Amino acid sequence: MRRGEAKRVLLSQLEGSNWSWQDLLTLCKPRVVLVMLACALVGMALATPSLPSLATVVFGLAGIGMAAGGAAAFNHVVDRRLDAMMLRTSQRPLAAQRMPTVLALGWASLLSMAGIVLLLWQVNALTAWLTLASLIGYALIYTAFLKRATPQNIVIGGVAGAAPPMLGWTAVTGQLGPEPLLLVLIVFAWTPPHFWALAIHKRDEYARAGVPMLPVTHGEAFTRLQIWLYAWLTVAVTLLPFVIGMSGAVYLVGVMALNLRFMYWNWKVWRGADPTAPLAAFWFSIRYILGVFGVLLLDHYAGLWAL
């Protein structure tokens, strides 16, 4: 197709669509990005014995947020046909055909490049390259390949989604260490019980769409057992900040209380007697991970106030 013809086709697609600026925002999965930014902010705070600089916080969160929004928009592009088959995602802008794919692809590329450039320019190169690696891991390796290739997609692809607290840490310090990697490990261990609970609730939709989620390929009973085991792994990992001296008694008390509630819901999922438990466990797990990082933050600044 010649350049002039391609331009006319693009213009006709844009004129014939009924997308709005809200659809551009929807492509970024703003609620997911907000959770990621909260975790990144905690990483920033924990990386310094005092308050991180305002410029680092603003530019760091802006760059990480734009890159995360770009990765989410790429996810919409790659999954547009799959999303159209599932009730939960059928009204997304591309799945519902409100927006041309080329526009969404351009928006995703613009956000991603702007985020990486901002991090390179105003934060540091390490954070920029780690953010780029996370973007590629989520948008390409997970979404385009792993999601359709293996029932362990969530476990393997969880590394990319676990990066925000590490990115916040490196934005402040410019270097890696055991502490930010432990923060990554917490999110990594939490991801399977979090997402597999939703996968049980949406099992039939995933089956119709041909996505090899664990409940589809190995059955609900096996998935419930895996949720129970990974939940215990999450509990063990969340105790490590206290074990290595990264946090103190405030964190230990808070995380133990959170873990009791977390295990209660995962026990209900494992038992399989309550059909509403998987979705309830999924929603609580979001509050749980925010609570874990919240008490880490509270413990960090409680120690500073004590001084």
mmCIF file of N, CA and C in Angstrom, residues 139-236:
data_model
loop_
_atom_site.group_PDB
_atom_site.id
_atom_site.type_symbol
_atom_site.label_atom_id
_atom_site.label_comp_id
_atom_site.label_asym_id
_atom_site.label_seq_id
_atom_site.Cartn_x
_atom_site.Cartn_y
_atom_site.Cartn_z
ATOM 1 N N ALA A 139 4.556 -6.582 28.352
ATOM 2 C CA ALA A 139 3.816 -6.338 27.113
ATOM 3 C C ALA A 139 4.105 -7.383 26.040
ATOM 4 N N LEU A 140 5.331 -7.886 25.997
ATOM 5 C CA LEU A 140 5.694 -8.813 24.935
ATOM 6 C C LEU A 140 5.842 -10.254 25.425
ATOM 7 N N ILE A 141 6.739 -10.461 26.400
ATOM 8 C CA ILE A 141 7.028 -11.834 26.820
ATOM 9 C C ILE A 141 5.811 -12.470 27.473
ATOM 10 N N TYR A 142 5.158 -11.747 28.410
ATOM 11 C CA TYR A 142 3.982 -12.315 29.078
ATOM 12 C C TYR A 142 2.753 -12.287 28.184
ATOM 13 N N THR A 143 2.355 -11.076 27.738
ATOM 14 C CA THR A 143 1.089 -10.932 27.025
ATOM 15 C C THR A 143 1.091 -11.647 25.679
ATOM 16 N N ALA A 144 2.157 -11.465 24.903
ATOM 17 C CA ALA A 144 2.167 -12.016 23.551
ATOM 18 C C ALA A 144 2.551 -13.487 23.496
ATOM 19 N N PHE A 145 3.266 -13.989 24.504
ATOM 20 C CA PHE A 145 3.742 -15.366 24.425
ATOM 21 C C PHE A 145 3.285 -16.232 25.596
ATOM 22 N N LEU A 146 3.731 -15.890 26.818
ATOM 23 C CA LEU A 146 3.498 -16.778 27.954
ATOM 24 C C LEU A 146 2.024 -16.991 28.249
ATOM 25 N N LYS A 147 1.223 -15.958 28.110
ATOM 26 C CA LYS A 147 -0.193 -16.037 28.459
ATOM 27 C C LYS A 147 -0.906 -17.130 27.683
ATOM 28 N N ARG A 148 -0.460 -17.369 26.449
ATOM 29 C CA ARG A 148 -1.096 -18.358 25.592
ATOM 30 C C ARG A 148 -0.319 -19.663 25.508
ATOM 31 N N ALA A 149 0.859 -19.707 26.135
ATOM 32 C CA ALA A 149 1.752 -20.847 25.946
ATOM 33 C C ALA A 149 1.785 -21.824 27.112
ATOM 34 N N THR A 150 1.538 -21.364 28.337
ATOM 35 C CA THR A 150 1.731 -22.230 29.495
ATOM 36 C C THR A 150 0.792 -21.843 30.630
ATOM 37 N N PRO A 151 0.304 -22.814 31.389
ATOM 38 C CA PRO A 151 -0.513 -22.489 32.570
ATOM 39 C C PRO A 151 0.294 -21.853 33.693
ATOM 40 N N GLN A 152 1.628 -21.849 33.554
ATOM 41 C CA GLN A 152 2.483 -21.165 34.520
ATOM 42 C C GLN A 152 2.755 -19.717 34.104
ATOM 43 N N ASN A 153 1.915 -19.183 33.210
ATOM 44 C CA ASN A 153 2.107 -17.830 32.697
ATOM 45 C C ASN A 153 2.183 -16.785 33.806
ATOM 46 N N ILE A 154 1.319 -16.928 34.810
ATOM 47 C CA ILE A 154 1.272 -15.950 35.886
ATOM 48 C C ILE A 154 2.552 -16.003 36.727
ATOM 49 N N VAL A 155 3.042 -17.202 36.987
ATOM 50 C CA VAL A 155 4.245 -17.360 37.810
ATOM 51 C C VAL A 155 5.446 -16.755 37.106
ATOM 52 N N ILE A 156 5.652 -17.137 35.834
ATOM 53 C CA ILE A 156 6.823 -16.668 35.091
ATOM 54 C C ILE A 156 6.709 -15.174 34.781
ATOM 55 N N GLY A 157 5.531 -14.770 34.316
ATOM 56 C CA GLY A 157 5.350 -13.368 33.954
ATOM 57 C C GLY A 157 5.227 -12.445 35.144
ATOM 58 N N GLY A 158 5.088 -13.021 36.354
ATOM 59 C CA GLY A 158 4.944 -12.193 37.549
ATOM 60 C C GLY A 158 6.158 -11.367 37.886
ATOM 61 N N VAL A 159 7.313 -11.740 37.331
ATOM 62 C CA VAL A 159 8.538 -10.977 37.609
ATOM 63 C C VAL A 159 8.386 -9.540 37.136
ATOM 64 N N ALA A 160 7.821 -9.350 35.941
ATOM 65 C CA ALA A 160 7.651 -7.998 35.399
ATOM 66 C C ALA A 160 6.703 -7.172 36.264
ATOM 67 N N GLY A 161 5.610 -7.798 36.712
ATOM 68 C CA GLY A 161 4.661 -7.078 37.541
ATOM 69 C C GLY A 161 5.148 -6.800 38.943
ATOM 70 N N ALA A 162 6.211 -7.506 39.355
ATOM 71 C CA ALA A 162 6.743 -7.327 40.708
ATOM 72 C C ALA A 162 7.783 -6.224 40.800
ATOM 73 N N ALA A 163 8.100 -5.594 39.693
ATOM 74 C CA ALA A 163 9.220 -4.649 39.647
ATOM 75 C C ALA A 163 8.997 -3.290 40.323
ATOM 76 N N PRO A 164 7.773 -2.735 40.437
ATOM 77 C CA PRO A 164 7.611 -1.348 40.900
ATOM 78 C C PRO A 164 8.342 -0.972 42.187
ATOM 79 N N PRO A 165 8.287 -1.764 43.283
ATOM 80 C CA PRO A 165 9.028 -1.326 44.476
ATOM 81 C C PRO A 165 10.539 -1.259 44.248
ATOM 82 N N MET A 166 11.063 -2.155 43.421
ATOM 83 C CA MET A 166 12.481 -2.108 43.074
ATOM 84 C C MET A 166 12.799 -0.848 42.264
ATOM 85 N N LEU A 167 11.909 -0.492 41.342
ATOM 86 C CA LEU A 167 12.118 0.707 40.524
ATOM 87 C C LEU A 167 12.099 1.952 41.403
ATOM 88 N N GLY A 168 11.204 1.976 42.382
ATOM 89 C CA GLY A 168 11.197 3.106 43.305
ATOM 90 C C GLY A 168 12.485 3.200 44.086
ATOM 91 N N TRP A 169 13.004 2.050 44.524
ATOM 92 C CA TRP A 169 14.265 2.018 45.273
ATOM 93 C C TRP A 169 15.426 2.536 44.427
ATOM 94 N N THR A 170 15.553 2.016 43.198
ATOM 95 C CA THR A 170 16.674 2.430 42.350
ATOM 96 C C THR A 170 16.549 3.882 41.903
ATOM 97 N N ALA A 171 15.307 4.397 41.827
ATOM 98 C CA ALA A 171 15.130 5.804 41.471
ATOM 99 C C ALA A 171 15.796 6.709 42.496
ATOM 100 N N VAL A 172 15.793 6.286 43.762
ATOM 101 C CA VAL A 172 16.396 7.090 44.839
ATOM 102 C C VAL A 172 17.887 6.807 44.981
ATOM 103 N N THR A 173 18.280 5.534 44.918
ATOM 104 C CA THR A 173 19.670 5.169 45.219
ATOM 105 C C THR A 173 20.555 5.010 43.990
ATOM 106 N N GLY A 174 19.939 4.686 42.847
ATOM 107 C CA GLY A 174 20.724 4.431 41.650
ATOM 108 C C GLY A 174 21.441 3.095 41.666
ATOM 109 N N GLN A 175 21.104 2.223 42.593
ATOM 110 C CA GLN A 175 21.760 0.918 42.658
ATOM 111 C C GLN A 175 20.825 -0.134 43.239
ATOM 112 N N LEU A 176 21.154 -1.400 42.921
ATOM 113 C CA LEU A 176 20.388 -2.521 43.441
ATOM 114 C C LEU A 176 21.032 -3.063 44.716
ATOM 115 N N GLY A 177 20.263 -3.864 45.455
ATOM 116 C CA GLY A 177 20.749 -4.489 46.675
ATOM 117 C C GLY A 177 19.762 -5.545 47.121
ATOM 118 N N PRO A 178 20.017 -6.223 48.223
ATOM 119 C CA PRO A 178 19.103 -7.277 48.676
ATOM 120 C C PRO A 178 17.725 -6.759 49.073
ATOM 121 N N GLU A 179 17.658 -5.558 49.614
ATOM 122 C CA GLU A 179 16.366 -5.044 50.072
ATOM 123 C C GLU A 179 15.360 -4.857 48.922
ATOM 124 N N PRO A 180 15.730 -4.162 47.837
ATOM 125 C CA PRO A 180 14.742 -4.027 46.751
ATOM 126 C C PRO A 180 14.397 -5.362 46.098
ATOM 127 N N LEU A 181 15.358 -6.280 46.042
ATOM 128 C CA LEU A 181 15.063 -7.592 45.476
ATOM 129 C C LEU A 181 14.089 -8.368 46.371
ATOM 130 N N LEU A 182 14.172 -8.144 47.684
ATOM 131 C CA LEU A 182 13.216 -8.767 48.596
ATOM 132 C C LEU A 182 11.819 -8.196 48.376
ATOM 133 N N LEU A 183 11.728 -6.909 48.115
ATOM 134 C CA LEU A 183 10.424 -6.305 47.809
ATOM 135 C C LEU A 183 9.828 -6.916 46.542
ATOM 136 N N VAL A 184 10.686 -7.168 45.542
ATOM 137 C CA VAL A 184 10.236 -7.840 44.323
ATOM 138 C C VAL A 184 9.730 -9.246 44.651
ATOM 139 N N LEU A 185 10.454 -9.947 45.513
ATOM 140 C CA LEU A 185 10.088 -11.313 45.877
ATOM 141 C C LEU A 185 8.719 -11.367 46.554
ATOM 142 N N ILE A 186 8.415 -10.364 47.367
ATOM 143 C CA ILE A 186 7.109 -10.327 48.041
ATOM 144 C C ILE A 186 5.987 -10.259 47.004
ATOM 145 N N VAL A 187 6.105 -9.355 46.043
ATOM 146 C CA VAL A 187 5.062 -9.218 45.020
ATOM 147 C C VAL A 187 5.016 -10.462 44.133
ATOM 148 N N PHE A 188 6.194 -11.005 43.830
ATOM 149 C CA PHE A 188 6.269 -12.203 42.987
ATOM 150 C C PHE A 188 5.547 -13.381 43.631
ATOM 151 N N ALA A 189 5.759 -13.602 44.932
ATOM 152 C CA ALA A 189 5.103 -14.718 45.627
ATOM 153 C C ALA A 189 3.603 -14.483 45.761
ATOM 154 N N TRP A 190 3.194 -13.229 45.902
ATOM 155 C CA TRP A 190 1.785 -12.882 46.087
ATOM 156 C C TRP A 190 0.971 -13.008 44.803
ATOM 157 N N THR A 191 1.606 -12.844 43.650
ATOM 158 C CA THR A 191 0.882 -12.787 42.382
ATOM 159 C C THR A 191 0.085 -14.049 42.061
ATOM 160 N N PRO A 192 0.637 -15.281 42.188
ATOM 161 C CA PRO A 192 -0.161 -16.469 41.833
ATOM 162 C C PRO A 192 -1.441 -16.643 42.650
ATOM 163 N N PRO A 193 -1.402 -16.572 43.998
ATOM 164 C CA PRO A 193 -2.687 -16.706 44.703
ATOM 165 C C PRO A 193 -3.648 -15.566 44.396
ATOM 166 N N HIS A 194 -3.115 -14.383 44.134
ATOM 167 C CA HIS A 194 -3.948 -13.244 43.774
ATOM 168 C C HIS A 194 -4.679 -13.498 42.456
ATOM 169 N N PHE A 195 -3.940 -13.851 41.422
ATOM 170 C CA PHE A 195 -4.556 -13.945 40.100
ATOM 171 C C PHE A 195 -5.267 -15.267 39.884
ATOM 172 N N TRP A 196 -4.753 -16.367 40.428
ATOM 173 C CA TRP A 196 -5.431 -17.651 40.235
ATOM 174 C C TRP A 196 -6.802 -17.678 40.891
ATOM 175 N N ALA A 197 -6.986 -16.890 41.964
ATOM 176 C CA ALA A 197 -8.319 -16.792 42.556
ATOM 177 C C ALA A 197 -9.304 -16.197 41.550
ATOM 178 N N LEU A 198 -8.876 -15.157 40.840
ATOM 179 C CA LEU A 198 -9.728 -14.581 39.790
ATOM 180 C C LEU A 198 -9.907 -15.569 38.643
ATOM 181 N N ALA A 199 -8.852 -16.314 38.319
ATOM 182 C CA ALA A 199 -8.929 -17.277 37.219
ATOM 183 C C ALA A 199 -9.958 -18.378 37.512
ATOM 184 N N ILE A 200 -10.068 -18.782 38.782
ATOM 185 C CA ILE A 200 -11.106 -19.755 39.147
ATOM 186 C C ILE A 200 -12.490 -19.156 38.897
ATOM 187 N N HIS A 201 -12.667 -17.914 39.330
ATOM 188 C CA HIS A 201 -13.962 -17.245 39.152
ATOM 189 C C HIS A 201 -14.317 -17.089 37.672
ATOM 190 N N LYS A 202 -13.305 -16.888 36.820
ATOM 191 C CA LYS A 202 -13.525 -16.655 35.396
ATOM 192 C C LYS A 202 -13.119 -17.861 34.550
ATOM 193 N N ARG A 203 -13.102 -19.033 35.158
ATOM 194 C CA ARG A 203 -12.597 -20.223 34.467
ATOM 195 C C ARG A 203 -13.299 -20.469 33.140
ATOM 196 N N ASP A 204 -14.628 -20.416 33.115
ATOM 197 C CA ASP A 204 -15.366 -20.719 31.890
ATOM 198 C C ASP A 204 -15.027 -19.734 30.766
ATOM 199 N N GLU A 205 -14.838 -18.467 31.121
ATOM 200 C CA GLU A 205 -14.489 -17.474 30.106
ATOM 201 C C GLU A 205 -13.112 -17.749 29.527
ATOM 202 N N TYR A 206 -12.153 -18.079 30.389
ATOM 203 C CA TYR A 206 -10.818 -18.412 29.891
ATOM 204 C C TYR A 206 -10.864 -19.655 29.013
ATOM 205 N N ALA A 207 -11.678 -20.632 29.395
ATOM 206 C CA ALA A 207 -11.789 -21.859 28.604
ATOM 207 C C ALA A 207 -12.352 -21.564 27.216
ATOM 208 N N ARG A 208 -13.399 -20.736 27.148
ATOM 209 C CA ARG A 208 -13.985 -20.391 25.842
ATOM 210 C C ARG A 208 -12.997 -19.626 24.976
ATOM 211 N N ALA A 209 -12.173 -18.795 25.620
ATOM 212 C CA ALA A 209 -11.197 -17.991 24.879
ATOM 213 C C ALA A 209 -9.944 -18.786 24.522
ATOM 214 N N GLY A 210 -9.801 -20.001 25.062
ATOM 215 C CA GLY A 210 -8.645 -20.824 24.744
ATOM 216 C C GLY A 210 -7.371 -20.411 25.448
ATOM 217 N N VAL A 211 -7.494 -19.734 26.590
ATOM 218 C CA VAL A 211 -6.324 -19.312 27.351
ATOM 219 C C VAL A 211 -5.986 -20.404 28.366
ATOM 220 N N PRO A 212 -4.757 -20.914 28.373
ATOM 221 C CA PRO A 212 -4.424 -22.045 29.250
ATOM 222 C C PRO A 212 -4.145 -21.642 30.697
ATOM 223 N N MET A 213 -5.121 -20.990 31.328
ATOM 224 C CA MET A 213 -4.970 -20.684 32.738
ATOM 225 C C MET A 213 -5.038 -21.979 33.559
ATOM 226 N N LEU A 214 -4.424 -21.975 34.719
ATOM 227 C CA LEU A 214 -4.291 -23.190 35.508
ATOM 228 C C LEU A 214 -5.622 -23.890 35.789
ATOM 229 N N PRO A 215 -6.699 -23.164 36.140
ATOM 230 C CA PRO A 215 -7.964 -23.869 36.379
ATOM 231 C C PRO A 215 -8.503 -24.572 35.128
ATOM 232 N N VAL A 216 -8.140 -24.073 33.948
ATOM 233 C CA VAL A 216 -8.595 -24.673 32.699
ATOM 234 C C VAL A 216 -7.805 -25.937 32.390
ATOM 235 N N THR A 217 -6.485 -25.868 32.560
ATOM 236 C CA THR A 217 -5.626 -26.986 32.158
ATOM 237 C C THR A 217 -5.509 -28.076 33.222
ATOM 238 N N HIS A 218 -5.570 -27.688 34.511
ATOM 239 C CA HIS A 218 -5.351 -28.664 35.584
ATOM 240 C C HIS A 218 -6.543 -28.825 36.528
ATOM 241 N N GLY A 219 -7.595 -28.075 36.291
ATOM 242 C CA GLY A 219 -8.781 -28.209 37.119
ATOM 243 C C GLY A 219 -8.768 -27.303 38.339
ATOM 244 N N GLU A 220 -9.949 -27.094 38.900
ATOM 245 C CA GLU A 220 -10.089 -26.180 40.032
ATOM 246 C C GLU A 220 -9.449 -26.725 41.307
ATOM 247 N N ALA A 221 -9.576 -28.035 41.552
ATOM 248 C CA ALA A 221 -9.032 -28.599 42.793
ATOM 249 C C ALA A 221 -7.522 -28.402 42.863
ATOM 250 N N PHE A 222 -6.833 -28.648 41.761
ATOM 251 C CA PHE A 222 -5.385 -28.459 41.721
ATOM 252 C C PHE A 222 -5.032 -26.983 41.897
ATOM 253 N N THR A 223 -5.800 -26.114 41.265
ATOM 254 C CA THR A 223 -5.535 -24.671 41.378
ATOM 255 C C THR A 223 -5.747 -24.185 42.806
ATOM 256 N N ARG A 224 -6.782 -24.677 43.451
ATOM 257 C CA ARG A 224 -7.037 -24.289 44.846
ATOM 258 C C ARG A 224 -5.872 -24.713 45.744
ATOM 259 N N LEU A 225 -5.320 -25.896 45.498
ATOM 260 C CA LEU A 225 -4.165 -26.345 46.274
ATOM 261 C C LEU A 225 -2.962 -25.451 46.017
ATOM 262 N N GLN A 226 -2.733 -25.087 44.762
ATOM 263 C CA GLN A 226 -1.610 -24.208 44.437
ATOM 264 C C GLN A 226 -1.769 -22.829 45.090
ATOM 265 N N ILE A 227 -2.990 -22.319 45.119
ATOM 266 C CA ILE A 227 -3.252 -21.046 45.800
ATOM 267 C C ILE A 227 -2.891 -21.163 47.277
ATOM 268 N N TRP A 228 -3.297 -22.242 47.910
ATOM 269 C CA TRP A 228 -3.014 -22.468 49.327
ATOM 270 C C TRP A 228 -1.509 -22.533 49.587
ATOM 271 N N LEU A 229 -0.772 -23.251 48.735
ATOM 272 C CA LEU A 229 0.672 -23.391 48.918
ATOM 273 C C LEU A 229 1.401 -22.072 48.654
ATOM 274 N N TYR A 230 1.018 -21.375 47.584
ATOM 275 C CA TYR A 230 1.658 -20.090 47.286
ATOM 276 C C TYR A 230 1.310 -19.036 48.340
ATOM 277 N N ALA A 231 0.134 -19.153 48.933
ATOM 278 C CA ALA A 231 -0.221 -18.227 50.015
ATOM 279 C C ALA A 231 0.723 -18.408 51.202
ATOM 280 N N TRP A 232 1.039 -19.668 51.544
ATOM 281 C CA TRP A 232 2.004 -19.910 52.620
ATOM 282 C C TRP A 232 3.392 -19.387 52.253
ATOM 283 N N LEU A 233 3.775 -19.534 50.987
ATOM 284 C CA LEU A 233 5.054 -18.968 50.536
ATOM 285 C C LEU A 233 5.046 -17.450 50.700
ATOM 286 N N THR A 234 3.920 -16.815 50.369
ATOM 287 C CA THR A 234 3.801 -15.360 50.530
ATOM 288 C C THR A 234 3.969 -14.962 51.985
ATOM 289 N N VAL A 235 3.338 -15.701 52.887
ATOM 290 C CA VAL A 235 3.470 -15.417 54.320
ATOM 291 C C VAL A 235 4.933 -15.500 54.739
ATOM 292 N N ALA A 236 5.626 -16.564 54.312
ATOM 293 C CA ALA A 236 7.034 -16.734 54.685
ATOM 294 C C ALA A 236 7.889 -15.584 54.160
#
